[in-house]
């Protein structure tokens, strides 16, 4: 391992996902009329596209709706590990839900992996699907090693293939590791682009820049409406495959999910990468995997997770990953960097199934805890079976109407106390920057006409001013200088510097303010 890394290569000025940069995706129109379908799928990431494909393959008339561009959400900004090794989770699940349920989670993820492998072969998708071993490891000699040993005992008790290691193929000292053999990595957008092509061949319809807003009409045929243009989609079933459900059904999803951001940089290593996919169980987390790019090998270095809207210097997270990768492998160049966010449920199991116990024709899939490749695929299979009235042995495990007192109740109380604290703190914050002090490319919370406001000055010196009150539930957004966005610490809504919605649950933009007033 290199003892010092100076970071001389530097980071790309603007974030860009490797997957988005290396995939040319088709464009689709905005919905401009009232339409009907058997099933409306809202959200065009891995869950939405896979579910739409499977339902169309089963003979259903399916329409796929996306608020922005397809594959421009979490799926387009993942590290794309296709694995059942989701950090240290099996010991925890075994204690909270029992051995049978913990094993079901492993089986669901394993079947999702096999689904991706088989579909890649069947569709002839050129998506760089490669078999790799996956590793979780610790460099902590005491507390985390003990927890990792508990996790390995859970592997043995549940019959999960695994091997305990005292060293890794990587040039780093560790205190223990668990290898899960025969996992996969791939190019998710190349895989899903091929699936989109097959979906369209089967008569599927796709509409982009089509935001679904408001509560759905659920008596008789389901009717959902677009926020812009007020066009309606009438269907027998609706699937919410976006982050927060477009229809809450009084189930309080906004209070049962919390949002975390994480980061990634792609480095050109100076030393050979030994293969494998790695994840530290220590904090801050570190993730590694390789990818091919223009005949060369890049290494994706990920981690640095934190609650959305709660980081004083988001750019520092990229620099930390650059330093880690540079010290471990050297970094000749860093062509890509990006960040993403994902939702986590109260008990860390995804919510997959009917949105409430009384509304079984609107289905939801969310809360993948950063493991969307397998969880998202499993969700698509489960929801498809539920719509087709087929038995699926995983339905009970993921049902959204569950509410386990341990640990869900404690998490619910702590999480919503935190939201209340963020709400109050934002309203009474006293420290603000001066608009006059902003340099080109900078943003900050400022005072405008005696009120809290958000200011951003672009490269040409043009000033953009917005009301910082989140349009979702009224919390105050914070400036994210690494992504040049306004992020809400309460429920994870994100806005562009000019107030346009980047990620929900918000569907309305931030109110624009006139810089010339006051």
GROMACS .gro file of N, CA and C in nm, residues 410-507:
model
  294
  410UNK      N    1  -3.883   0.143   1.764
  410UNK     CA    2  -3.777   0.232   1.811
  410UNK      C    3  -3.726   0.318   1.697
  411UNK      N    4  -3.705   0.258   1.582
  411UNK     CA    5  -3.656   0.333   1.466
  411UNK      C    6  -3.755   0.441   1.427
  412UNK      N    7  -3.883   0.407   1.429
  412UNK     CA    8  -3.988   0.501   1.392
  412UNK      C    9  -3.985   0.624   1.483
  413UNK      N   10  -3.973   0.602   1.613
  413UNK     CA   11  -3.971   0.714   1.708
  413UNK      C   12  -3.848   0.800   1.690
  414UNK      N   13  -3.730   0.737   1.683
  414UNK     CA   14  -3.606   0.813   1.669
  414UNK      C   15  -3.602   0.889   1.537
  415UNK      N   16  -3.643   0.821   1.431
  415UNK     CA   17  -3.638   0.882   1.299
  415UNK      C   18  -3.727   1.005   1.290
  416UNK      N   19  -3.847   0.997   1.342
  416UNK     CA   20  -3.938   1.109   1.330
  416UNK      C   21  -3.909   1.219   1.431
  417UNK      N   22  -3.844   1.185   1.540
  417UNK     CA   23  -3.794   1.289   1.630
  417UNK      C   24  -3.685   1.368   1.558
  418UNK      N   25  -3.603   1.297   1.479
  418UNK     CA   26  -3.498   1.365   1.402
  418UNK      C   27  -3.557   1.457   1.297
  419UNK      N   28  -3.665   1.414   1.231
  419UNK     CA   29  -3.730   1.498   1.131
  419UNK      C   30  -3.783   1.625   1.195
  420UNK      N   31  -3.847   1.610   1.312
  420UNK     CA   32  -3.899   1.728   1.381
  420UNK      C   33  -3.786   1.824   1.419
  421UNK      N   34  -3.674   1.768   1.464
  421UNK     CA   35  -3.559   1.851   1.500
  421UNK      C   36  -3.507   1.928   1.378
  422UNK      N   37  -3.496   1.858   1.263
  422UNK     CA   38  -3.450   1.924   1.140
  422UNK      C   39  -3.546   2.032   1.096
  423UNK      N   40  -3.675   2.007   1.111
  423UNK     CA   41  -3.776   2.104   1.072
  423UNK      C   42  -3.760   2.233   1.153
  424UNK      N   43  -3.750   2.217   1.284
  424UNK     CA   44  -3.739   2.333   1.371
  424UNK      C   45  -3.606   2.405   1.351
  425UNK      N   46  -3.498   2.329   1.340
  425UNK     CA   47  -3.366   2.390   1.324
  425UNK      C   48  -3.358   2.473   1.198
  426UNK      N   49  -3.417   2.422   1.090
  426UNK     CA   50  -3.414   2.497   0.964
  426UNK      C   51  -3.491   2.627   0.973
  427UNK      N   52  -3.603   2.627   1.046
  427UNK     CA   53  -3.686   2.747   1.056
  427UNK      C   54  -3.617   2.857   1.137
  428UNK      N   55  -3.536   2.817   1.236
  428UNK     CA   56  -3.479   2.916   1.326
  428UNK      C   57  -3.328   2.934   1.308
  429UNK      N   58  -3.275   2.883   1.197
  429UNK     CA   59  -3.133   2.899   1.170
  429UNK      C   60  -3.098   3.048   1.159
  430UNK      N   61  -2.989   3.089   1.223
  430UNK     CA   62  -2.953   3.231   1.226
  430UNK      C   63  -2.834   3.264   1.136
  431UNK      N   64  -2.754   3.166   1.100
  431UNK     CA   65  -2.633   3.192   1.023
  431UNK      C   66  -2.662   3.186   0.874
  432UNK      N   67  -2.633   3.298   0.803
  432UNK     CA   68  -2.658   3.303   0.660
  432UNK      C   69  -2.542   3.375   0.590
  433UNK      N   70  -2.517   3.336   0.464
  433UNK     CA   71  -2.414   3.402   0.385
  433UNK      C   72  -2.470   3.530   0.322
  434UNK      N   73  -2.381   3.614   0.272
  434UNK     CA   74  -2.421   3.733   0.200
  434UNK      C   75  -2.421   3.704   0.050
  435UNK      N   76  -2.526   3.745  -0.017
  435UNK     CA   77  -2.535   3.722  -0.162
  435UNK      C   78  -2.415   3.782  -0.232
  436UNK      N   79  -2.370   3.898  -0.188
  436UNK     CA   80  -2.260   3.968  -0.254
  436UNK      C   81  -2.129   3.889  -0.246
  437UNK      N   82  -2.118   3.800  -0.148
  437UNK     CA   83  -1.993   3.725  -0.130
  437UNK      C   84  -1.987   3.599  -0.215
  438UNK      N   85  -2.098   3.561  -0.279
  438UNK     CA   86  -2.099   3.440  -0.359
  438UNK      C   87  -2.011   3.455  -0.483
  439UNK      N   88  -1.928   3.355  -0.508
  439UNK     CA   89  -1.846   3.351  -0.629
  439UNK      C   90  -1.916   3.266  -0.735
  440UNK      N   91  -1.869   3.273  -0.858
  440UNK     CA   92  -1.928   3.194  -0.966
  440UNK      C   93  -1.919   3.045  -0.933
  441UNK      N   94  -2.032   2.974  -0.948
  441UNK     CA   95  -2.037   2.832  -0.919
  441UNK      C   96  -2.066   2.800  -0.774
  442UNK      N   97  -2.095   2.902  -0.692
  442UNK     CA   98  -2.121   2.880  -0.550
  442UNK      C   99  -2.269   2.900  -0.517
  443UNK      N  100  -2.315   2.828  -0.414
  443UNK     CA  101  -2.450   2.843  -0.363
  443UNK      C  102  -2.448   2.849  -0.212
  444UNK      N  103  -2.551   2.906  -0.151
  444UNK     CA  104  -2.556   2.917  -0.005
  444UNK      C  105  -2.694   2.961   0.039
  445UNK      N  106  -2.725   2.935   0.166
  445UNK     CA  107  -2.845   2.991   0.229
  445UNK      C  108  -2.815   3.137   0.262
  446UNK      N  109  -2.907   3.227   0.224
  446UNK     CA  110  -2.888   3.371   0.243
  446UNK      C  111  -3.015   3.430   0.304
  447UNK      N  112  -3.008   3.559   0.337
  447UNK     CA  113  -3.126   3.635   0.377
  447UNK      C  114  -3.171   3.721   0.260
  448UNK      N  115  -3.301   3.717   0.230
  448UNK     CA  116  -3.356   3.796   0.120
  448UNK      C  117  -3.490   3.852   0.167
  449UNK      N  118  -3.501   3.983   0.172
  449UNK     CA  119  -3.623   4.047   0.223
  449UNK      C  120  -3.655   3.997   0.365
  450UNK      N  121  -3.550   3.973   0.442
  450UNK     CA  122  -3.568   3.930   0.580
  450UNK      C  123  -3.605   3.785   0.597
  451UNK      N  124  -3.609   3.707   0.487
  451UNK     CA  125  -3.648   3.566   0.493
  451UNK      C  126  -3.533   3.476   0.448
  452UNK      N  127  -3.538   3.351   0.494
  452UNK     CA  128  -3.439   3.252   0.451
  452UNK      C  129  -3.459   3.222   0.303
  453UNK      N  130  -3.352   3.220   0.226
  453UNK     CA  131  -3.361   3.193   0.082
  453UNK      C  132  -3.236   3.117   0.038
  454UNK      N  133  -3.244   3.057  -0.079
  454UNK     CA  134  -3.131   2.986  -0.136
  454UNK      C  135  -3.080   3.059  -0.259
  455UNK      N  136  -2.949   3.085  -0.262
  455UNK     CA  137  -2.890   3.159  -0.373
  455UNK      C  138  -2.783   3.075  -0.441
  456UNK      N  139  -2.778   3.083  -0.573
  456UNK     CA  140  -2.673   3.018  -0.651
  456UNK      C  141  -2.632   3.112  -0.764
  457UNK      N  142  -2.502   3.124  -0.785
  457UNK     CA  143  -2.449   3.208  -0.892
  457UNK      C  144  -2.377   3.118  -0.992
  458UNK      N  145  -2.424   3.118  -1.117
  458UNK     CA  146  -2.365   3.029  -1.216
  458UNK      C  147  -2.231   3.081  -1.267
  459UNK      N  148  -2.173   3.009  -1.362
  459UNK     CA  149  -2.038   3.042  -1.410
  459UNK      C  150  -2.033   3.178  -1.477
  460UNK      N  151  -2.145   3.225  -1.529
  460UNK     CA  152  -2.150   3.357  -1.594
  460UNK      C  153  -2.190   3.468  -1.498
  461UNK      N  154  -2.208   3.432  -1.372
  461UNK     CA  155  -2.243   3.531  -1.272
  461UNK      C  156  -2.391   3.557  -1.255
  462UNK      N  157  -2.477   3.478  -1.324
  462UNK     CA  158  -2.620   3.496  -1.311
  462UNK      C  159  -2.667   3.440  -1.177
  463UNK      N  160  -2.750   3.514  -1.107
  463UNK     CA  161  -2.797   3.475  -0.975
  463UNK      C  162  -2.933   3.407  -0.983
  464UNK      N  163  -2.945   3.293  -0.917
  464UNK     CA  164  -3.072   3.220  -0.905
  464UNK      C  165  -3.110   3.221  -0.758
  465UNK      N  166  -3.234   3.258  -0.730
  465UNK     CA  167  -3.280   3.271  -0.592
  465UNK      C  168  -3.409   3.193  -0.575
  466UNK      N  169  -3.414   3.107  -0.469
  466UNK     CA  170  -3.532   3.025  -0.445
  466UNK      C  171  -3.570   3.031  -0.298
  467UNK      N  172  -3.696   3.006  -0.271
  467UNK     CA  173  -3.744   2.986  -0.134
  467UNK      C  174  -3.695   2.848  -0.090
  468UNK      N  175  -3.631   2.839   0.026
  468UNK     CA  176  -3.574   2.712   0.069
  468UNK      C  177  -3.673   2.620   0.139
  469UNK      N  178  -3.800   2.655   0.142
  469UNK     CA  179  -3.900   2.570   0.205
  469UNK      C  180  -3.937   2.455   0.111
  470UNK      N  181  -3.909   2.332   0.153
  470UNK     CA  182  -3.937   2.215   0.070
  470UNK      C  183  -4.086   2.206   0.041
  471UNK      N  184  -4.119   2.178  -0.084
  471UNK     CA  185  -4.260   2.175  -0.125
  471UNK      C  186  -4.331   2.047  -0.078
  472UNK      N  187  -4.256   1.954  -0.019
  472UNK     CA  188  -4.318   1.829   0.027
  472UNK      C  189  -4.392   1.850   0.158
  473UNK      N  190  -4.316   1.883   0.266
  473UNK     CA  191  -4.380   1.901   0.396
  473UNK      C  192  -4.325   2.021   0.472
  474UNK      N  193  -4.259   2.112   0.402
  474UNK     CA  194  -4.225   2.239   0.464
  474UNK      C  195  -4.095   2.247   0.540
  475UNK      N  196  -4.009   2.144   0.533
  475UNK     CA  197  -3.877   2.154   0.595
  475UNK      C  198  -3.790   2.250   0.513
  476UNK      N  199  -3.676   2.287   0.568
  476UNK     CA  200  -3.586   2.379   0.499
  476UNK      C  201  -3.473   2.301   0.432
  477UNK      N  202  -3.454   2.323   0.302
  477UNK     CA  203  -3.350   2.252   0.228
  477UNK      C  204  -3.214   2.315   0.256
  478UNK      N  205  -3.108   2.237   0.230
  478UNK     CA  206  -2.971   2.282   0.249
  478UNK      C  207  -2.894   2.269   0.118
  479UNK      N  208  -2.791   2.351   0.101
  479UNK     CA  209  -2.712   2.351  -0.022
  479UNK      C  210  -2.612   2.235  -0.022
  480UNK      N  211  -2.608   2.162  -0.132
  480UNK     CA  212  -2.515   2.052  -0.154
  480UNK      C  213  -2.417   2.097  -0.261
  481UNK      N  214  -2.297   2.141  -0.220
  481UNK     CA  215  -2.205   2.200  -0.317
  481UNK      C  216  -2.143   2.095  -0.409
  482UNK      N  217  -2.136   1.967  -0.363
  482UNK     CA  218  -2.079   1.862  -0.447
  482UNK      C  219  -2.165   1.832  -0.568
  483UNK      N  220  -2.298   1.844  -0.554
  483UNK     CA  221  -2.390   1.815  -0.665
  483UNK      C  222  -2.460   1.939  -0.717
  484UNK      N  223  -2.435   2.054  -0.652
  484UNK     CA  224  -2.501   2.180  -0.688
  484UNK      C  225  -2.654   2.162  -0.684
  485UNK      N  226  -2.700   2.120  -0.569
  485UNK     CA  227  -2.843   2.094  -0.553
  485UNK      C  228  -2.887   2.140  -0.415
  486UNK      N  229  -3.019   2.155  -0.399
  486UNK     CA  230  -3.081   2.184  -0.270
  486UNK      C  231  -3.142   2.054  -0.218
  487UNK      N  232  -3.096   2.009  -0.100
  487UNK     CA  233  -3.136   1.879  -0.046
  487UNK      C  234  -3.215   1.897   0.083
  488UNK      N  235  -3.324   1.820   0.097
  488UNK     CA  236  -3.406   1.828   0.217
  488UNK      C  237  -3.363   1.722   0.318
  489UNK      N  238  -3.328   1.761   0.442
  489UNK     CA  239  -3.284   1.665   0.542
  489UNK      C  240  -3.397   1.583   0.603
  490UNK      N  241  -3.522   1.622   0.579
  490UNK     CA  242  -3.635   1.552   0.642
  490UNK      C  243  -3.672   1.424   0.569
  491UNK      N  244  -3.697   1.433   0.439
  491UNK     CA  245  -3.742   1.314   0.365
  491UNK      C  246  -3.668   1.294   0.233
  492UNK      N  247  -3.561   1.371   0.212
  492UNK     CA  248  -3.471   1.342   0.100
  492UNK      C  249  -3.506   1.403  -0.033
  493UNK      N  250  -3.604   1.492  -0.042
  493UNK     CA  251  -3.631   1.558  -0.170
  493UNK      C  252  -3.509   1.639  -0.212
  494UNK      N  253  -3.484   1.644  -0.341
  494UNK     CA  254  -3.370   1.719  -0.394
  494UNK      C  255  -3.415   1.805  -0.511
  495UNK      N  256  -3.355   1.925  -0.518
  495UNK     CA  257  -3.392   2.023  -0.621
  495UNK      C  258  -3.266   2.074  -0.689
  496UNK      N  259  -3.279   2.110  -0.817
  496UNK     CA  260  -3.169   2.175  -0.889
  496UNK      C  261  -3.149   2.314  -0.833
  497UNK      N  262  -3.040   2.379  -0.871
  497UNK     CA  263  -3.010   2.513  -0.818
  497UNK      C  264  -3.119   2.614  -0.851
  498UNK      N  265  -3.198   2.588  -0.957
  498UNK     CA  266  -3.305   2.680  -0.993
  498UNK      C  267  -3.440   2.638  -0.937
  499UNK      N  268  -3.440   2.533  -0.851
  499UNK     CA  269  -3.562   2.491  -0.784
  499UNK      C  270  -3.637   2.376  -0.846
  500UNK      N  271  -3.594   2.327  -0.963
  500UNK     CA  272  -3.664   2.215  -1.026
  500UNK      C  273  -3.641   2.087  -0.947
  501UNK      N  274  -3.744   2.001  -0.940
  501UNK     CA  275  -3.735   1.878  -0.864
  501UNK      C  276  -3.639   1.780  -0.932
  502UNK      N  277  -3.543   1.729  -0.854
  502UNK     CA  278  -3.452   1.625  -0.902
  502UNK      C  279  -3.494   1.488  -0.851
  503UNK      N  280  -3.533   1.481  -0.724
  503UNK     CA  281  -3.577   1.356  -0.664
  503UNK      C  282  -3.688   1.384  -0.564
  504UNK      N  283  -3.787   1.291  -0.557
  504UNK     CA  284  -3.899   1.305  -0.467
  504UNK      C  285  -3.864   1.264  -0.326
  505UNK      N  286  -3.963   1.272  -0.237
  505UNK     CA  287  -4.107   1.268  -0.264
  505UNK      C  288  -4.170   1.398  -0.314
  506UNK      N  289  -4.101   1.511  -0.310
  506UNK     CA  290  -4.159   1.635  -0.362
  506UNK      C  291  -4.192   1.621  -0.510
  507UNK      N  292  -4.303   1.681  -0.552
  507UNK     CA  293  -4.336   1.685  -0.694
  507UNK      C  294  -4.344   1.829  -0.745
   0.00000   0.00000   0.00000
